[in-house]
mmCIF file of C-alpha atoms in Angstrom:
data_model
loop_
_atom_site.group_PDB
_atom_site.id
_atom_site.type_symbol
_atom_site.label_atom_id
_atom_site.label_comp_id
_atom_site.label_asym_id
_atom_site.label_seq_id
_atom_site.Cartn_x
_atom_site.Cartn_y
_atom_site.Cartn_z
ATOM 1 C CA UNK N 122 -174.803 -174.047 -15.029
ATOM 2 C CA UNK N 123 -175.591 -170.901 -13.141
ATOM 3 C CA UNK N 124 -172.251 -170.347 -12.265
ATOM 4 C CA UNK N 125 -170.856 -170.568 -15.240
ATOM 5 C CA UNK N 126 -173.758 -169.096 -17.571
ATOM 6 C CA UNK N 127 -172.579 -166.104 -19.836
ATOM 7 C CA UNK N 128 -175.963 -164.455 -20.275
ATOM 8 C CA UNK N 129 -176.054 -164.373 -16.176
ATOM 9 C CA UNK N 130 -176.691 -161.420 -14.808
ATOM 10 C CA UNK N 131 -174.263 -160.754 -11.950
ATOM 11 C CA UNK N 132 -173.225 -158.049 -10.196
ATOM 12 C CA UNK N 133 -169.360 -155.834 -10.177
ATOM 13 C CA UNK N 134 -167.168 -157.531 -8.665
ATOM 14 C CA UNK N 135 -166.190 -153.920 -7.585
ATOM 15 C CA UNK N 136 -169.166 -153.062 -5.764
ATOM 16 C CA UNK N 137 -169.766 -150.178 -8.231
ATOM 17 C CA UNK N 138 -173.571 -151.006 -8.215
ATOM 18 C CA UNK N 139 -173.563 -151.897 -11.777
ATOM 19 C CA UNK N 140 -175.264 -155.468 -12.992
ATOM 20 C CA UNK N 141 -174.197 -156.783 -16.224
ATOM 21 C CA UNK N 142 -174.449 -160.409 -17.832
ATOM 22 C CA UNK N 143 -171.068 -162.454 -17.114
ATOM 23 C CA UNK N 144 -169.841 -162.373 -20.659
ATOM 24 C CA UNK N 145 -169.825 -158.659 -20.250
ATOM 25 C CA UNK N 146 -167.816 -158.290 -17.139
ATOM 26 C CA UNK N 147 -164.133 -157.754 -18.582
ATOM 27 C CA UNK N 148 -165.377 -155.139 -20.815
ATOM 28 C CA UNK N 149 -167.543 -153.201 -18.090
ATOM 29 C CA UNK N 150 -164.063 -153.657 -15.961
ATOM 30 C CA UNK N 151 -161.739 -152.647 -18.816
ATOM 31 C CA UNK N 152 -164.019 -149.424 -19.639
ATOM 32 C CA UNK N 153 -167.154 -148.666 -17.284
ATOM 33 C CA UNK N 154 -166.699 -149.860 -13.946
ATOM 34 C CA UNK N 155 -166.411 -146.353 -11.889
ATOM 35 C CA UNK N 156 -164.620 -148.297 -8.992
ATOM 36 C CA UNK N 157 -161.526 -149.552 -11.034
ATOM 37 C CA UNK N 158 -157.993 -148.449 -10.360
ATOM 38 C CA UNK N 159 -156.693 -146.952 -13.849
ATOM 39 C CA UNK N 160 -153.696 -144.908 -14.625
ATOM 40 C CA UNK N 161 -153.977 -141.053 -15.615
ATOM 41 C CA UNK N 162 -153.762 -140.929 -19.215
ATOM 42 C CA UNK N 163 -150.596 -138.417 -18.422
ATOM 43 C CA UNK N 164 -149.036 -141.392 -16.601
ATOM 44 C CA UNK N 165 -146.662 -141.081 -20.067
ATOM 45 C CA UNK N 166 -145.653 -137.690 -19.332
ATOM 46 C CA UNK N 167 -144.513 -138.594 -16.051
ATOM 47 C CA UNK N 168 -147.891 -137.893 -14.030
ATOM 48 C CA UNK N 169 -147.815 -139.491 -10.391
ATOM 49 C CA UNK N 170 -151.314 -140.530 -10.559
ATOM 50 C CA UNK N 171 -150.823 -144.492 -11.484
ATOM 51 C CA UNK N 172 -153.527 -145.684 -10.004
ATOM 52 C CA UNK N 173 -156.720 -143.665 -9.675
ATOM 53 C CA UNK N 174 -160.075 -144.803 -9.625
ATOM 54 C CA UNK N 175 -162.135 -143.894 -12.855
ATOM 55 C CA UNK N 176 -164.774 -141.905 -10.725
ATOM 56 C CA UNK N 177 -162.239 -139.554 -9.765
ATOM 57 C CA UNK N 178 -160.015 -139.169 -12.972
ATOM 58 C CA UNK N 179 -162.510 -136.077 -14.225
ATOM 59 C CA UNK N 180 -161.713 -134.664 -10.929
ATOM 60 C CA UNK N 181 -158.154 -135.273 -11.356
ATOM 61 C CA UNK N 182 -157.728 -133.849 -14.912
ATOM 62 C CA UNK N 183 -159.305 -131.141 -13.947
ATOM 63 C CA UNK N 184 -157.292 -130.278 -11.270
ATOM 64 C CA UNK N 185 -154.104 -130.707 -12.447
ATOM 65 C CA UNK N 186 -154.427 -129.566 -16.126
ATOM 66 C CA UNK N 187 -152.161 -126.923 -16.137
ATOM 67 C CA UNK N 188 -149.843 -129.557 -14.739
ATOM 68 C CA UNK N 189 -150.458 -132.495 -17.135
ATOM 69 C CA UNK N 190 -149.836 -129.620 -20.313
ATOM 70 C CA UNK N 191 -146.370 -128.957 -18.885
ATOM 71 C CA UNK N 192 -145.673 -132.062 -17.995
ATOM 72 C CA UNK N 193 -146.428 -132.593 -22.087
ATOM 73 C CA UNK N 194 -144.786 -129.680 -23.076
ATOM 74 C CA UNK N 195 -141.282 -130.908 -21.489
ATOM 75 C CA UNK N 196 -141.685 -134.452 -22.708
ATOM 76 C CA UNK N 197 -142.379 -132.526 -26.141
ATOM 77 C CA UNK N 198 -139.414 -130.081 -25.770
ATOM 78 C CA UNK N 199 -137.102 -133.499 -24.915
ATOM 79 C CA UNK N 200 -138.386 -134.859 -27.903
ATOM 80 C CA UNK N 201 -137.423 -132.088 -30.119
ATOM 81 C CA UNK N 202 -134.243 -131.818 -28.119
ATOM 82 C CA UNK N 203 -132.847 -135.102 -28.281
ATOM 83 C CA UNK N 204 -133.738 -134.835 -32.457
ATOM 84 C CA UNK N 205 -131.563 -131.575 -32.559
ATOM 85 C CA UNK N 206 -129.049 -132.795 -30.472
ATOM 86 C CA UNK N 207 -128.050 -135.284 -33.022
ATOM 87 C CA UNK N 208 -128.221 -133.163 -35.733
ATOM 88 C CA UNK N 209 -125.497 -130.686 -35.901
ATOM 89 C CA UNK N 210 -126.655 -129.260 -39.411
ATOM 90 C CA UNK N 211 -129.586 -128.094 -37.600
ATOM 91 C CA UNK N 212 -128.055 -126.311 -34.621
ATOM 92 C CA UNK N 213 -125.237 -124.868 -37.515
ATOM 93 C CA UNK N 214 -128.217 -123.658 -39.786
ATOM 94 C CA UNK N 215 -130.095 -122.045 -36.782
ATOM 95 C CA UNK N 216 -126.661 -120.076 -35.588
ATOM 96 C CA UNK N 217 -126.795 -119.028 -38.970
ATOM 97 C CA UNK N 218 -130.008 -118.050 -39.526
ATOM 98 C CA UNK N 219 -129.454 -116.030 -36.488
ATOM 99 C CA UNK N 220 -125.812 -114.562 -37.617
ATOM 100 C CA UNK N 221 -128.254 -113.459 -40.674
ATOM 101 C CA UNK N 222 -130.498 -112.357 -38.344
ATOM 102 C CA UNK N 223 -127.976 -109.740 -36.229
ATOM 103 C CA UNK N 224 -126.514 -109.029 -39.720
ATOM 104 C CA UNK N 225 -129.437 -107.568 -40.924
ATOM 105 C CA UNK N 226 -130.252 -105.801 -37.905
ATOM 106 C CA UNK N 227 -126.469 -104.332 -38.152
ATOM 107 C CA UNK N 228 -127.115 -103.432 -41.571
ATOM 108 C CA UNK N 229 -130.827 -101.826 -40.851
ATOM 109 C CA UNK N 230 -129.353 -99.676 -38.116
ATOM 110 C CA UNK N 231 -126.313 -98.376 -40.739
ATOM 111 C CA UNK N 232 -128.368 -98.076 -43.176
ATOM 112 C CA UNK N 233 -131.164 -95.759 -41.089
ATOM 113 C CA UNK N 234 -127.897 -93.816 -39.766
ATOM 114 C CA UNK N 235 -126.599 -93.083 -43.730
ATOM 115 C CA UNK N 236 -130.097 -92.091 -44.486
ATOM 116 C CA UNK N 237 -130.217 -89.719 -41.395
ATOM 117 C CA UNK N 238 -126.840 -88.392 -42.309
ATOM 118 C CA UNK N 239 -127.845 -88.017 -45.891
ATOM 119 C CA UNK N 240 -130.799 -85.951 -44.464
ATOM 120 C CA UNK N 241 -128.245 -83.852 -42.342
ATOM 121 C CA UNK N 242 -126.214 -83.130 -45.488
ATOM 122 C CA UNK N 243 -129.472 -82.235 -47.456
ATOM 123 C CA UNK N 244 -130.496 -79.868 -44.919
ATOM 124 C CA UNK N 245 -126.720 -78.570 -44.649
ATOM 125 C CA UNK N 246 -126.129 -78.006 -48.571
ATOM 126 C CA UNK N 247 -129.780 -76.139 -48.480
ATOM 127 C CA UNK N 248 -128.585 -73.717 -45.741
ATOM 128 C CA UNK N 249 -125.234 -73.124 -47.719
ATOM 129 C CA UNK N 250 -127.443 -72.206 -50.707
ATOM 130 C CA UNK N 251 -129.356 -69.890 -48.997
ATOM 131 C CA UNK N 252 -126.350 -68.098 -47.666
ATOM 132 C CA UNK N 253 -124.848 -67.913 -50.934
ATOM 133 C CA UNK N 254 -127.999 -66.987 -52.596
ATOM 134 C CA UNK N 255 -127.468 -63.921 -49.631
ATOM 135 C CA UNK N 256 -124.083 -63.708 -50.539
ATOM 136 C CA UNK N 257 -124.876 -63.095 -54.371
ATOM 137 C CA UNK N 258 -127.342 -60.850 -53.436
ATOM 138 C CA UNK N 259 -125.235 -58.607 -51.519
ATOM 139 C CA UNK N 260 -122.617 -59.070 -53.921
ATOM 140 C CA UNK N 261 -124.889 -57.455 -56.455
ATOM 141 C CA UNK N 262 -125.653 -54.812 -53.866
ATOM 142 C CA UNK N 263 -121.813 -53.751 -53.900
ATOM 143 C CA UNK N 264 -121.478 -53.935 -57.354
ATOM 144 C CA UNK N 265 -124.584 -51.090 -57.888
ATOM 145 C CA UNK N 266 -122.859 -49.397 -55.252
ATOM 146 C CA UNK N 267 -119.839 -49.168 -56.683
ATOM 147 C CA UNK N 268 -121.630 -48.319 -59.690
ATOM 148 C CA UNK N 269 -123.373 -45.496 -58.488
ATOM 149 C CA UNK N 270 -119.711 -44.121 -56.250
ATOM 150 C CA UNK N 271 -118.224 -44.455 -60.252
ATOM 151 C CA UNK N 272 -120.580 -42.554 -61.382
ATOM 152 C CA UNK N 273 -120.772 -39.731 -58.776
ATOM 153 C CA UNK N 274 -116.741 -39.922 -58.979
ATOM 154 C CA UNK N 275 -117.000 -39.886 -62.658
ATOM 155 C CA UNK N 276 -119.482 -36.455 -62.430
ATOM 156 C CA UNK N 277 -117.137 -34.856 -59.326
ATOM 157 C CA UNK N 278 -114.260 -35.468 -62.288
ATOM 158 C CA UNK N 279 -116.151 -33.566 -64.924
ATOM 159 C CA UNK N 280 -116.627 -30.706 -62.437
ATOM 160 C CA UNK N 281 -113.029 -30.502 -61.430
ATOM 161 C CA UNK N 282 -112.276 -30.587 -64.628
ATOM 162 C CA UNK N 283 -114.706 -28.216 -65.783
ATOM 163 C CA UNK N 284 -113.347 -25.614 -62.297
ATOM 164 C CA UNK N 285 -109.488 -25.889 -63.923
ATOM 165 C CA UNK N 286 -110.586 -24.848 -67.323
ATOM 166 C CA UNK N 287 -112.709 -22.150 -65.692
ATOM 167 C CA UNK N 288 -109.393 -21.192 -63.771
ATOM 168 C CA UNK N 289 -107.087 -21.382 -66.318
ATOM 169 C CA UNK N 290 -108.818 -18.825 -68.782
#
């Protein structure tokens, strides 16, 4: 009966140290038993470590997590490839999103050049208004000028004039 005896305490068969009642065994194997050869949990992602015994998996993950995230990252990024490569919608709508894209950027840039023209011409037309606001000004200037020459002329006249009556009485 011993032998065979569920609720008999026996020992790992792994020589972890650990005593548990028979019945128990395949569950302290399957989850508890430090000395058991186990596979990383990154074995999926292509991890080398198939068989590693569960006192040193901490050890292991720590180790090599930098490792086990690419390792997940490229089965991820095959994943996502192998859906996109099927799809040719997707890889069409993505070349046009990024047509749109360069579009945009084209029409950003012409539009920031038309404005900076613009700004050129703005500056431009208020220089030419200035200089024709001089322009009028000295305009104005001749015309007193002239004014005033008219007027002298018009007075030298009246004493010419004024000498030929004087000279011909």
């Amino acid at each position: 009966h011993l032998k065979k005896c569920p609720k008999m305490e026996v020992s790992c068969e792994l020589n972890c140290g650990i005593v548990v009642c028979r019945e128990d065994i395949a569950q302290h194997l399957a989850e508890d038993c430090i000395e058991k050869e186990i596979e990383c949990p990154f074995v999926k992602y292509k991890c080398e470590a198939i068989s590693i015994q569960r006192k040193h998996l901490s050890q292991h993950l720590e180790e090599t997590e930098t490792k086990h995230l690419r390792l997940k990252l490229n089965a991820m990024e095959d994943i996502l490839f192998k859906q996109c490569e099927g799809s040719n919608e997707i890889k069409q709508y993505v070349d046009e999103c990024k047509q749109h894209r360069n579009e945009s950027k084209k029409y950003r840039d012409e539009s920031k050049q038309h404005r900076d023209e613009s700004k050129q011409h703005v500056e431009e037309s208020k220089q030419h208004r200035d200089e024709s606001k001089q322009h009028v000004d000295e305009s104005k200037q001749h015309v007193d000028e002239s004014k005033q020459y008219r007027d002298e002329s018009k007075q030298d006249m009246g004493e010419i004039n004024q000498h030929r009556r004087y000279m011909d009485n």
